[in-house]
Structures are given as C-alpha cells and as structure tokens.
Tab-separated table of C-alpha atoms and ligand atoms in Angstrom:
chain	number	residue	atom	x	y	z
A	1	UNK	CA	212.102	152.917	-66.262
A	2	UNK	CA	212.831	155.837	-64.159
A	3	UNK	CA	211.436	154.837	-60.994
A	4	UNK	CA	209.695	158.244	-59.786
A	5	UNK	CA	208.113	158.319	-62.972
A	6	UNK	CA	206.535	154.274	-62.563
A	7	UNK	CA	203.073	154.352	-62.069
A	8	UNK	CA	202.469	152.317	-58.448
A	9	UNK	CA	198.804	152.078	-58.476
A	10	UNK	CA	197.326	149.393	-60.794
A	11	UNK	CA	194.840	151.328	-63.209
A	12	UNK	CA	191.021	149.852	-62.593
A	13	UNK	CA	191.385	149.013	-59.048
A	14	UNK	CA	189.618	150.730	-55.951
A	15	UNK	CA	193.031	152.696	-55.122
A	16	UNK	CA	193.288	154.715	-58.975
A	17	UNK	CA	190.142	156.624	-57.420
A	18	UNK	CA	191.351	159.888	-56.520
A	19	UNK	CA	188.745	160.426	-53.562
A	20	UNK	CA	189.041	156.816	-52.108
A	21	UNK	CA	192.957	158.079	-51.928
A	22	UNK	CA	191.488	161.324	-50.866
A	23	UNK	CA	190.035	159.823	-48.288
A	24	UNK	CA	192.903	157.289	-47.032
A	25	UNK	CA	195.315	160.514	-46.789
A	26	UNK	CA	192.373	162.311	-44.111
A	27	UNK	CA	192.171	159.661	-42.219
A	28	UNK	CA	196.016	158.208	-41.886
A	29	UNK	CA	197.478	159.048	-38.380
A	30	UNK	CA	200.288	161.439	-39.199
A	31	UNK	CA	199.651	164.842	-40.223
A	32	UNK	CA	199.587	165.082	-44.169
A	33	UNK	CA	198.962	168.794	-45.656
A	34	UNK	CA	199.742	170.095	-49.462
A	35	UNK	CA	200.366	173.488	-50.373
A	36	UNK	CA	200.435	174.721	-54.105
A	37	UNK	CA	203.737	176.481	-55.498
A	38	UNK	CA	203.193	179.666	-52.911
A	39	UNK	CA	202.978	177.442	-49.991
A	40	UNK	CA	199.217	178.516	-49.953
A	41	UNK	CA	197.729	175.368	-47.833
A	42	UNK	CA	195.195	173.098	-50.474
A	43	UNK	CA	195.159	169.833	-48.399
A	44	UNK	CA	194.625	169.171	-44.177
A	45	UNK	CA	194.001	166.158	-43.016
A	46	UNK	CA	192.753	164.904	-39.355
A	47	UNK	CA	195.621	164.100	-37.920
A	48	UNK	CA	196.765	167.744	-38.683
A	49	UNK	CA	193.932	169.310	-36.617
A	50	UNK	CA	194.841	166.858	-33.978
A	51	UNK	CA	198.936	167.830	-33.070
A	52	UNK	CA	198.315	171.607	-34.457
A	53	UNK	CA	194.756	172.656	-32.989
A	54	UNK	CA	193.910	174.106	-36.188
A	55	UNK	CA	190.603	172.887	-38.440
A	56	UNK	CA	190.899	172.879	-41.741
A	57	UNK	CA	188.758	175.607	-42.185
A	58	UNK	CA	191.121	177.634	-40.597
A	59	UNK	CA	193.977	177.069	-42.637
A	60	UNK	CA	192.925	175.862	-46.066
A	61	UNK	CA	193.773	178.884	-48.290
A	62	UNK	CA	196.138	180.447	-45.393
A	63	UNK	CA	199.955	180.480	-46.521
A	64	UNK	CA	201.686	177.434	-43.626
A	65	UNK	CA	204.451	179.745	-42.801
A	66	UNK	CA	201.278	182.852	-41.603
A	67	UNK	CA	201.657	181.777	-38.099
A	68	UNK	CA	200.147	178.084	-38.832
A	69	UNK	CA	202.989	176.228	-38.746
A	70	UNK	CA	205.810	178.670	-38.613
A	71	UNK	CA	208.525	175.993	-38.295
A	72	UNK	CA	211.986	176.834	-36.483
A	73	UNK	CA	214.390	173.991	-36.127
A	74	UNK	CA	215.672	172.232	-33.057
A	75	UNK	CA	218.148	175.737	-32.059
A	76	UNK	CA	215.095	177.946	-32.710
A	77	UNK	CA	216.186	179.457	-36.029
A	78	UNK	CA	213.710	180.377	-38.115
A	79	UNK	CA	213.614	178.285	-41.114
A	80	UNK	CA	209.912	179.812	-42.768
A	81	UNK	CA	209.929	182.350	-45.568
A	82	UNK	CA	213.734	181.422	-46.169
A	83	UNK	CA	215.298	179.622	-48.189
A	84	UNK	CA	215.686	176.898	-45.268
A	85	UNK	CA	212.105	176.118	-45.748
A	86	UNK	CA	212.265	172.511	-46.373
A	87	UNK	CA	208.828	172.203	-48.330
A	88	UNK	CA	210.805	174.996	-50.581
A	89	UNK	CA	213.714	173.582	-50.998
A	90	UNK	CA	211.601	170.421	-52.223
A	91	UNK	CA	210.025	172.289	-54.600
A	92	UNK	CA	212.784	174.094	-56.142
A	93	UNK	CA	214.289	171.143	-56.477
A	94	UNK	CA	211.451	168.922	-57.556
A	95	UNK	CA	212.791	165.901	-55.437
A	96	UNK	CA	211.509	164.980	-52.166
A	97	UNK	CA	213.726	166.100	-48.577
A	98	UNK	CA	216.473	163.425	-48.619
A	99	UNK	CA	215.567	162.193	-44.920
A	100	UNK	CA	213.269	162.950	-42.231
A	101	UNK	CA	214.288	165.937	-39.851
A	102	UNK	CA	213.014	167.633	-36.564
A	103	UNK	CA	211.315	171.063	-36.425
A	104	UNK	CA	209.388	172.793	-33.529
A	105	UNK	CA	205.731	173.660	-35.419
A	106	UNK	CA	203.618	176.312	-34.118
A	107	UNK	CA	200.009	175.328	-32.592
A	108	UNK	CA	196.917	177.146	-32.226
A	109	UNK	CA	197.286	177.544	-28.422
A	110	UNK	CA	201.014	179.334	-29.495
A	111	UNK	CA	202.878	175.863	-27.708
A	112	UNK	CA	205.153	174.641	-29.919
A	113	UNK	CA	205.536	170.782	-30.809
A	114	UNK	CA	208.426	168.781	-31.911
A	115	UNK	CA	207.121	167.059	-34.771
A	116	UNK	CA	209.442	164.494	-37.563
A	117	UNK	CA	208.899	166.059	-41.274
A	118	UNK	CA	209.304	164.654	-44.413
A	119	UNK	CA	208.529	167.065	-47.712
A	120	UNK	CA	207.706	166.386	-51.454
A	121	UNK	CA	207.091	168.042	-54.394
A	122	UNK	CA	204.001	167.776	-56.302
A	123	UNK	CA	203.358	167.698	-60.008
A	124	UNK	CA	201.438	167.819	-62.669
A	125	UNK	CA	201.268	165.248	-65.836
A	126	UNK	CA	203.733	167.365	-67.577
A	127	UNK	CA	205.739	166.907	-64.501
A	128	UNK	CA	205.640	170.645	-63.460
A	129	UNK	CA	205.996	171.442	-59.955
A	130	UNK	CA	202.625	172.024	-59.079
A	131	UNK	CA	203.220	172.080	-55.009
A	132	UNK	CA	204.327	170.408	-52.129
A	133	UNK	CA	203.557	167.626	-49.294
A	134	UNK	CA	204.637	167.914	-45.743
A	135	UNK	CA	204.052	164.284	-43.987
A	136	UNK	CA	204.790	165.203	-40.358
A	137	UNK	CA	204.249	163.038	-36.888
A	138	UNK	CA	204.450	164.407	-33.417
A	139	UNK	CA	207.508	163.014	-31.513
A	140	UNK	CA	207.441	165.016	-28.109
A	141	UNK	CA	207.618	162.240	-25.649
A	142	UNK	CA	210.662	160.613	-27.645
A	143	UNK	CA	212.192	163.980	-27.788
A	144	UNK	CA	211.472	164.374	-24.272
A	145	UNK	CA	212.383	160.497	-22.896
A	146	UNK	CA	215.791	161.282	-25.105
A	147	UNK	CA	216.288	164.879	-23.097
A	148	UNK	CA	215.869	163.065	-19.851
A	149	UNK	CA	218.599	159.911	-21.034
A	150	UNK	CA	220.406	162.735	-21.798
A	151	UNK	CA	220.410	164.757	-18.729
A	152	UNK	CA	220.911	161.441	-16.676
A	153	UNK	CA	224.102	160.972	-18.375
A	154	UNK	CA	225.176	164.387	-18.453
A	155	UNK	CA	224.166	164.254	-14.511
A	156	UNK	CA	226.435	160.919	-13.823
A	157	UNK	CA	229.015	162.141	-16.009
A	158	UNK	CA	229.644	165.344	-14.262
A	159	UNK	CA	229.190	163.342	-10.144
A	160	UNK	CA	232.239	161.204	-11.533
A	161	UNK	CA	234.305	164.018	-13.114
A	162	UNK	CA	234.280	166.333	-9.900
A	163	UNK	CA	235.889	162.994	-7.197
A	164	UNK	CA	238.573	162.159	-10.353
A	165	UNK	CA	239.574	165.766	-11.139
A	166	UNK	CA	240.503	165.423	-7.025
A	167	UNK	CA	241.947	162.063	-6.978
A	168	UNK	CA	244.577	163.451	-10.078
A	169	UNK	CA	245.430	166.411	-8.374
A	170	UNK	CA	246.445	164.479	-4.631
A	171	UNK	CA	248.563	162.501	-7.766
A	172	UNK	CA	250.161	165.109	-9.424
A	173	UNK	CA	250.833	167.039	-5.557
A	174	UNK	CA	252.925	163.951	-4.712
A	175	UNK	CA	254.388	163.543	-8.227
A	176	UNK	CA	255.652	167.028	-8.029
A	177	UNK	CA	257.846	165.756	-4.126
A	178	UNK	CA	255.695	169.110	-2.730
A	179	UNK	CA	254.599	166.208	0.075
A	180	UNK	CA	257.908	164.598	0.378
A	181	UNK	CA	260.187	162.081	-1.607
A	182	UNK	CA	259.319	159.305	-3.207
A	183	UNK	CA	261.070	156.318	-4.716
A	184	UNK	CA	261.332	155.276	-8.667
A	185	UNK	CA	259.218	152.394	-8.035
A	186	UNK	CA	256.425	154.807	-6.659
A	187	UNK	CA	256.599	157.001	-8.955
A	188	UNK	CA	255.940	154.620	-11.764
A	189	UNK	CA	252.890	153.295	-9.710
A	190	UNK	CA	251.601	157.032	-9.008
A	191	UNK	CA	252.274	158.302	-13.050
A	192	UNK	CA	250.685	154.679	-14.224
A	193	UNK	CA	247.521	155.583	-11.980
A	194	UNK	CA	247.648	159.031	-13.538
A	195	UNK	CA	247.882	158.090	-17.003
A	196	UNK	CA	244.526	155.837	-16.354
A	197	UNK	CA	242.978	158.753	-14.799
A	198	UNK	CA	243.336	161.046	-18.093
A	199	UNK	CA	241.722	157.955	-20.069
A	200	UNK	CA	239.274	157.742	-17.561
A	201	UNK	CA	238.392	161.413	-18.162
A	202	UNK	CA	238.752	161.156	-22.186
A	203	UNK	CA	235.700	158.439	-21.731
A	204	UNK	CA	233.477	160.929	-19.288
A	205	UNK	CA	234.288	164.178	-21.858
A	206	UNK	CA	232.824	161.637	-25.127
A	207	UNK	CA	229.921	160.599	-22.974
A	208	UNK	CA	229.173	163.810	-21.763
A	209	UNK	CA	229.297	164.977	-25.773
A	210	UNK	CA	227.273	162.087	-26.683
A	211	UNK	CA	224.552	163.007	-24.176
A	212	UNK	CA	224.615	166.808	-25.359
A	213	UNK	CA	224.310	165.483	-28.733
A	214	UNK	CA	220.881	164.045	-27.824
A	215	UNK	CA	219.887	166.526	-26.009
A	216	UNK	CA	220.708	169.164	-28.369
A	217	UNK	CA	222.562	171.570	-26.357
A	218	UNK	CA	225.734	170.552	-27.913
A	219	UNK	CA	227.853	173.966	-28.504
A	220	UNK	CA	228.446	175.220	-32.030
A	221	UNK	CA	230.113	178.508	-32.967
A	222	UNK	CA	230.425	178.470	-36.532
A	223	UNK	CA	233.124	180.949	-37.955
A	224	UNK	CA	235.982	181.482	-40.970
A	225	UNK	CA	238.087	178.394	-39.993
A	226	UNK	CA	241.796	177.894	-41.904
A	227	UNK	CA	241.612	174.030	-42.131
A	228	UNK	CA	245.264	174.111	-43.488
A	229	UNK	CA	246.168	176.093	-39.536
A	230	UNK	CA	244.349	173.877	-37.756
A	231	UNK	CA	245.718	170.681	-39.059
A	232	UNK	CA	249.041	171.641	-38.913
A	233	UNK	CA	248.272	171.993	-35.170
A	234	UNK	CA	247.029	168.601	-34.628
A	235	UNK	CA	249.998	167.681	-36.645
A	236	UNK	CA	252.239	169.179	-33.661
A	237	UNK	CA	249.816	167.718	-31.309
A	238	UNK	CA	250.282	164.137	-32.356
A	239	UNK	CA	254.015	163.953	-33.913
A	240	UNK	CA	255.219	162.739	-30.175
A	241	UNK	CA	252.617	159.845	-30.385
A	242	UNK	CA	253.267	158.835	-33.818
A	243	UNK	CA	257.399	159.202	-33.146
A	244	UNK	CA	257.289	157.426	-30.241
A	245	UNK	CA	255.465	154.286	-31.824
A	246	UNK	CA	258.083	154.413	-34.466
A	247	UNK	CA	255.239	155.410	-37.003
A	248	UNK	CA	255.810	157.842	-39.764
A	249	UNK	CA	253.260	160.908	-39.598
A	250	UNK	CA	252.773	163.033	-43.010
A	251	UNK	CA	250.691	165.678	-43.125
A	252	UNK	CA	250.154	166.654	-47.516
A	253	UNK	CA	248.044	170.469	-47.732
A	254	UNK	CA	247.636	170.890	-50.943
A	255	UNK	CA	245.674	174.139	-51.260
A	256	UNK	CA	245.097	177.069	-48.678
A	257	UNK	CA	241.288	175.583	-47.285
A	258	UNK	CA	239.114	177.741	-45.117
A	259	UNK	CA	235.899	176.355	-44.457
A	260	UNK	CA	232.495	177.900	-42.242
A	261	UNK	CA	232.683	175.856	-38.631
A	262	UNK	CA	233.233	175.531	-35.052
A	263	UNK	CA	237.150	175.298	-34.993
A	264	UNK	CA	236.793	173.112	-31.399
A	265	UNK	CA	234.586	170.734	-32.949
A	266	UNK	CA	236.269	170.296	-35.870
A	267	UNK	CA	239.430	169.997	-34.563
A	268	UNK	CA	237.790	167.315	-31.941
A	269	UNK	CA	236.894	164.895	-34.858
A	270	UNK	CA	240.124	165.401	-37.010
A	271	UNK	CA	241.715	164.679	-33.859
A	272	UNK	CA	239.728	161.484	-32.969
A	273	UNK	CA	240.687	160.305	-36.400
A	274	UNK	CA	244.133	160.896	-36.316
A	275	UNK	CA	244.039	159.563	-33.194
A	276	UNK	CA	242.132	156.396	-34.656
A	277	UNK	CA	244.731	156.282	-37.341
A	278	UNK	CA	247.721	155.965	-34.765
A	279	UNK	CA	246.083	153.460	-32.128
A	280	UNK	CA	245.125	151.431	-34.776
A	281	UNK	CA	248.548	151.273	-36.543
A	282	UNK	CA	251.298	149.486	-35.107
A	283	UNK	CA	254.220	149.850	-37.916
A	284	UNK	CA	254.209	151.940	-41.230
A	285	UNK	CA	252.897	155.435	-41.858
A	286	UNK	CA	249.658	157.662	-41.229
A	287	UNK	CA	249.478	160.115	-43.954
A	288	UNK	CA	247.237	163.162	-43.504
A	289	UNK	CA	245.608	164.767	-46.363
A	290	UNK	CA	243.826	168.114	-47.499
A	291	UNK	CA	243.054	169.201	-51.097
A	292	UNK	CA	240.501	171.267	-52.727
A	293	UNK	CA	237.748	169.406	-54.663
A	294	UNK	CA	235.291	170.984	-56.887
A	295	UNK	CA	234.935	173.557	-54.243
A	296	UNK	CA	234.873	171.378	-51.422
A	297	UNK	CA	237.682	171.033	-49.036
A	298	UNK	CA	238.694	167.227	-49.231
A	299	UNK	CA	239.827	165.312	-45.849
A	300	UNK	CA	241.652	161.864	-45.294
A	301	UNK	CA	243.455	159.992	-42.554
A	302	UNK	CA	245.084	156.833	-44.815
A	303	UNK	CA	246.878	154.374	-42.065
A	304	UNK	CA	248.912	151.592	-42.799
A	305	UNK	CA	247.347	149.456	-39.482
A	306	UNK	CA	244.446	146.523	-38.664
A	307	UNK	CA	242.736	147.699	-41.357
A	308	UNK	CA	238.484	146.489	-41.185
A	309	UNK	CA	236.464	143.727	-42.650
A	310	UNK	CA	234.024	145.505	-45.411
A	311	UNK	CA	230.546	144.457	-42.989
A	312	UNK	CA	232.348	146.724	-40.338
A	313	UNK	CA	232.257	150.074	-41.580
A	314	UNK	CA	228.836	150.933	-41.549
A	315	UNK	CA	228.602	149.602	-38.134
A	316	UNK	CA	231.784	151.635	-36.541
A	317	UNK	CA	229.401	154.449	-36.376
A	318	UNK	CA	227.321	153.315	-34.130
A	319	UNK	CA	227.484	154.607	-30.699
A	320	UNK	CA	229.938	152.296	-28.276
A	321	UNK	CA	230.550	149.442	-31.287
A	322	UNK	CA	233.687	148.191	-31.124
A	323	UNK	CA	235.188	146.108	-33.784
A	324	UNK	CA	236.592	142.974	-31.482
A	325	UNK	CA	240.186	141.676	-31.986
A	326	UNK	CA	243.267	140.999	-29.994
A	327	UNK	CA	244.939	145.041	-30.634
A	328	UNK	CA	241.362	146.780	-30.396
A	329	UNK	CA	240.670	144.702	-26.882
A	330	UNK	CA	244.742	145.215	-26.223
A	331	UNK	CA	244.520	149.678	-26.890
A	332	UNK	CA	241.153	149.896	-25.235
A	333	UNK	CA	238.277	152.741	-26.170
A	334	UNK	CA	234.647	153.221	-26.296
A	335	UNK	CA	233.121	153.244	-29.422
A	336	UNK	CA	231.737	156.460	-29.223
A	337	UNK	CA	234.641	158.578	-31.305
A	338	UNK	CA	233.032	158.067	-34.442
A	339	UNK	CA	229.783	158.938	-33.960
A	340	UNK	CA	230.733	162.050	-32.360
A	341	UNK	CA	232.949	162.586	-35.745
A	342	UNK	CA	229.780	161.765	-38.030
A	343	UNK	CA	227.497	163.714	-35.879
A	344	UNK	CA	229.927	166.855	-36.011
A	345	UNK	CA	230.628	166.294	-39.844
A	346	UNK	CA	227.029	166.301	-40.464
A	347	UNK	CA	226.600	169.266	-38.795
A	348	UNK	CA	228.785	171.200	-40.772
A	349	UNK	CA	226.890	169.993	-43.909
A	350	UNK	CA	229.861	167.658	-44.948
A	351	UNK	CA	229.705	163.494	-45.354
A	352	UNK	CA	232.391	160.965	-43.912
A	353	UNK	CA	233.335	157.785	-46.069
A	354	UNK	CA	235.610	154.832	-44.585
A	355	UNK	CA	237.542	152.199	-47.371
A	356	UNK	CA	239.480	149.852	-45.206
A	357	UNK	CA	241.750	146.571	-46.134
A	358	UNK	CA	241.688	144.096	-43.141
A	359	UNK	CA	245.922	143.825	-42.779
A	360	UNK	CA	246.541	146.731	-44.891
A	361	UNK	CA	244.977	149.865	-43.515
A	362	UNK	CA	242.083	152.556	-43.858
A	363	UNK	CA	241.622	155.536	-45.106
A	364	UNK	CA	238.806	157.611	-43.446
A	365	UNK	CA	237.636	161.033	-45.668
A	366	UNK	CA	235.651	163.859	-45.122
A	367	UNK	CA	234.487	166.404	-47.456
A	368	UNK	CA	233.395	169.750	-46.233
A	369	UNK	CA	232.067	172.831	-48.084
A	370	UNK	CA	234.356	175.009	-48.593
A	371	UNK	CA	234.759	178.724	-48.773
A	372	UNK	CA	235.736	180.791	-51.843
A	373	UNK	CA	238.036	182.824	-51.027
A	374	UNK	CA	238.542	185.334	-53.884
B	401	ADP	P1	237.143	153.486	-30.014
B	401	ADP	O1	238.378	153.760	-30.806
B	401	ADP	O2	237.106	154.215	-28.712
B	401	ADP	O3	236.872	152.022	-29.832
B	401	ADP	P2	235.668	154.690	-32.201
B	401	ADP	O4	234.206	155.030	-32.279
B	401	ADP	O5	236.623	155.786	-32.435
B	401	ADP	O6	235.854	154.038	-30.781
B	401	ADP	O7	235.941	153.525	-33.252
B	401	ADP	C1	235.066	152.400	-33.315
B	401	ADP	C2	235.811	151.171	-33.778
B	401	ADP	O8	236.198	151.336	-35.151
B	401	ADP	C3	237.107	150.913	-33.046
B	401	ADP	O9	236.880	150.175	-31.866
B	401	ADP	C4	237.908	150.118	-34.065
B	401	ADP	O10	237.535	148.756	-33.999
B	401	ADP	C5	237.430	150.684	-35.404
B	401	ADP	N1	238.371	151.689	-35.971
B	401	ADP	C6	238.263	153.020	-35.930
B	401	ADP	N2	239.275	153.610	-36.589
B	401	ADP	C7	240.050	152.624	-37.071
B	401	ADP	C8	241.250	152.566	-37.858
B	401	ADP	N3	241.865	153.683	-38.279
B	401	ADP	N4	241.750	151.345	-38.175
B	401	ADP	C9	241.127	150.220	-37.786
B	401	ADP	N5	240.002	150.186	-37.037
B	401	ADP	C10	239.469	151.379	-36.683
C-alpha cells in the first residue's frame, strides 16, 4: 500500500478523535499553522503566538504572507506571494517540502526571526488539495552560535593569511637573486618552503569558505555561464599536473552547455574535483565529461586511481573526513573540498553522486539545470 495513503492512527482509540488531535497540535512546542488553498490562515497554535507575537485572533482568517509571516530567505529575497513560497509549492505539488529549510519570519514587533520550516499539503478524502501545514521552530541562538563559529574562523583565518602572504614574498624576493646569489642547494630549500606555503594558503582559502558557508555571507553572482568554456579552461589549468604525473587527461563536451551560476564557484568545485581525480590517481587516465541530459547539463570526473570502499562515500562529504590510507596520508588535504563542492552544487539547484571501485577508480557526477538555448 502506498504509504501516504496508510492510515497511521488505529480507528477506536483516543488519538482517531479529531479534537484530542486538535488539541495535541495547540499545545506541541513548535509553531504549527494551516492555511486553506489561498493561504488564508485556518489553524494557530501556541507555540505560534509565542516566536511570532501574534494571537490567533489576529491572524486566523488573515492571508500568512499579509505582513504575518512574510517569509524572506536567509539573503533576504522575498519568497511570499511567489512562486518560491514553499507552503505553495507544497500545494501545487500535493507532496510535502522535501527537507527542512531556513527563512527569516516576520513578528508582530516587525523583528524578524530565523525560524526551521517544514510544509505539507492538506487534503480531503478524495485526496484534493484542500490546504497546507507549515511546522516551523525558532532556531536564532543556533543561527547565531553558528555566525559567531563562523566569524571566529573567518577572524583566525584572515590573522594567519596576512604573516604568510609576508613570509612568501621575503621567499620569492630572494628566489628572484634581487637580494643576492644563492646556491642550487638553497634554492631547492627556499622553492620547497614556498611550495608548502601555497598549500598552506589553499587550506586557509577552504576554511575561510567553509566558515562563510555557515555564516551565510558566502558570495554568489549567478549569471549565463558556458560550462563547455569554462571546462576547457580548467582543462588548460590542470594538463601540466596530469602530464607531469604521467596521467592521461581527456576532456569529452558533447553538447554546447550553458547553465544559470556563479562562474567562480563553479569553476572552484569542478576544479576541486579534477583536482581530486588527479591526487588520487597515480597511473591511468582522468576523463572529463559534459553532455546534455533531458535538459540538464550532465557532469563527471571518472579516474582510474584508489578508488573508495562503498561505506565511504556518503561520509567524504562531511566537513574535514578523510578517507585514511597510505596515498591519502602520503598527498595530504583537509577534507573540506567536498563539502564546499556539495554545498556549491546545491546551491545552484543541481545534486552530486559518487560510484567508486576500491583499486579501480571513481567517477564523481553532477547534474545541473540547464539553460535552453533556442
Ligand atoms: P581532501 O582531498 O583535502 O582530503 P576532500 O573533501 O576533497 O578532501 O575529499 C575527502 C576524501 O575523499 C579524501 O581525503 C579522499 O580520501 C576521498 N576522495 C576524494 N576524491 C577522491 C577520488 N577521486 N578518489 C579517491 N578518493 C577520493
């Protein structure tokens, strides 16, 4: 049986009452309102008056979106009386929000609160979209304790940026002989020390990403972006790494893609990737792909390395986990590249999918929407 459609209640029991339910739903501590099919506001419960200031008097009858809850999300863009309306999109639908998600709701005093919102649709026996339920909970002080990790990191980050950008230019002054001559031997040394220094700075730039991530001030300038351009750039970009550990480097566009992002960013996680493919690889090929797929513009970075055990690649997404063998302990890192990817992927709408053969090699894909371009 379909499960939405299983009845989870036994019949004849104290729950099947509608007003005992009725009154569970008042009292429960998150806020829990229902609207019918114009959004019109039917059902307020307690905790609602407490995080929004408004009685139910006040609002029962009242559209949410007539300055009641007015939602925007995390940037500020307005997502009421639009088709970003999540309790909308439910109901147009008729399935439920497919996770939880942050939006800044409007309160009586005209604050606004950072509250976690899940949406439904309603129905009726027929299975008619009747309405909508918004199940929401007030997560300020996480949102705030993650703002101040955030700016702590972003804080140390930047104190140990500003001595190495110094120590790497007294390097590069003496590299260059400006200060007098040196010998092979110390120039090894001094390039060796340099070398560590850009790594060193690689690690501050994804920490300093990661903490803009939480504290969402991470930079996004969506725009027309030619995916087939900008991966025959990181193409160039990488062809002296991949040539110089023997590896072959293929880069297959099928189609002419353009997709709606933020070229940096998504050049950042193709990059990490690619990058990905050819630390982990230490002989055959790394074969870049891009295709168009039922309108979406299709991704993959297939490698011929380590390869991963299947319980590993949910986990490689997880800020700073590293799988641990001899060549990933031997190449170094931080763990935090794929995250960034995911969170970047996500934010273009798109998904990420890893299939991996421990000894064979992985493929990494992403899908994107793309744009139509006739
Ligand atoms: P880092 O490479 O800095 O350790 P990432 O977040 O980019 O961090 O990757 C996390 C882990 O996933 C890596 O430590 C490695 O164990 C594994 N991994 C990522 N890409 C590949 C790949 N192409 N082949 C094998 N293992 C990989």
């Amino acid at each position: 049986m379909d499960s939405a459609n299983k009845i989870h209640i036994l019949e004849g029991t104290f729950l099947s009452n509608a007003e005992n339910f009725k009154r569970t739903l008042l009292s429960v501590n998150d806020g829990v309102y229902m609207t019918d099919r114009d959004r019109r506001i039917i059902f307020w419960n307690h905790a609602c008056e407490v995080i929004t200031g408004y009685s139910a008097g006040e609002v029962l009858g009242y559209k949410c979106s007539d300055n009641i809850l007015n939602h925007v999300d995390i940037n500020g863009n307005q997502l009421c009386e639009s088709d970003l309306c999540p309790l909308y999109q439910s109901m147009a639908k008729g399935l439920p929000g497919e996770k939880p998600f942050l939006v800044r709701a409007l309160r009586r005093d005209k604050s606004r609160v950072t509250v976690e919102v899940s949406v439904a649709p309603l129905f009726d026996d027929e299975r008619t979209v009747i309405g909508g339920v918004e199940i929401f909970r007030d997560v300020t002080e996480e949102q705030q304790l993650a703002e101040m990790k955030a700016r702590f990191l972003s804080g140390i980050t930047h104190e140990l940026k500003t001595p190495l950008t110094i120590i790497q230019g007294v390097l590069e002054l003496v590299l260059s002989g400006d200060t007098g001559e040196i010998n092979q031997l110390q120039r090894d040394f001094l390039t060796s020390a340099f070398k560590e220094g850009d790594r060193f700075k690689k690690i501050l730039d994804d920490l300093l990403d990661l903490a803009r991530f939480e504290a969402t001030e991470f930079s996004f300038d969506p725009q027309l972006v030619d995916l087939s351009d900008l991966l025959q750039q990181l193409a160039d970009r990488y062809g002296g790494e991949a040539a110089r550990k023997g590896l072959k480097l293929d880069l297959l566009i099928s189609d002419h893609i353009v997709v709606f992002g933020d070229w940096g960013r998504l050049y950042q996680a193709f990059a990490n990737l690619l990058s990905n493919a050819l630390k982990y690889t230490e002989k055959g090929k790394v074969t870049v792909n891009a295709a168009l797929l039922e309108g979406r513009a299709l991704f993959s970075v297939r490698d011929s390395g380590i390869g991963m055990e299947e319980k590993e690649l949910n986990r490689i997404f997880e800020h700073f986990y590293r799988i641990d063998n001899e060549l990933t302990r031997r190449v170094g890192g931080t763990g935090i590249g794929l995250p960034i990817v995911k969170k970047i992927i996500e934010r273009h709408g798109g998904e990420i999918a890893v299939r991996s053969v421990p000894g064979k090699g992985s493929t990494f894909t992403v899908m994107l929407p793309a744009r139509n371009l006739t």
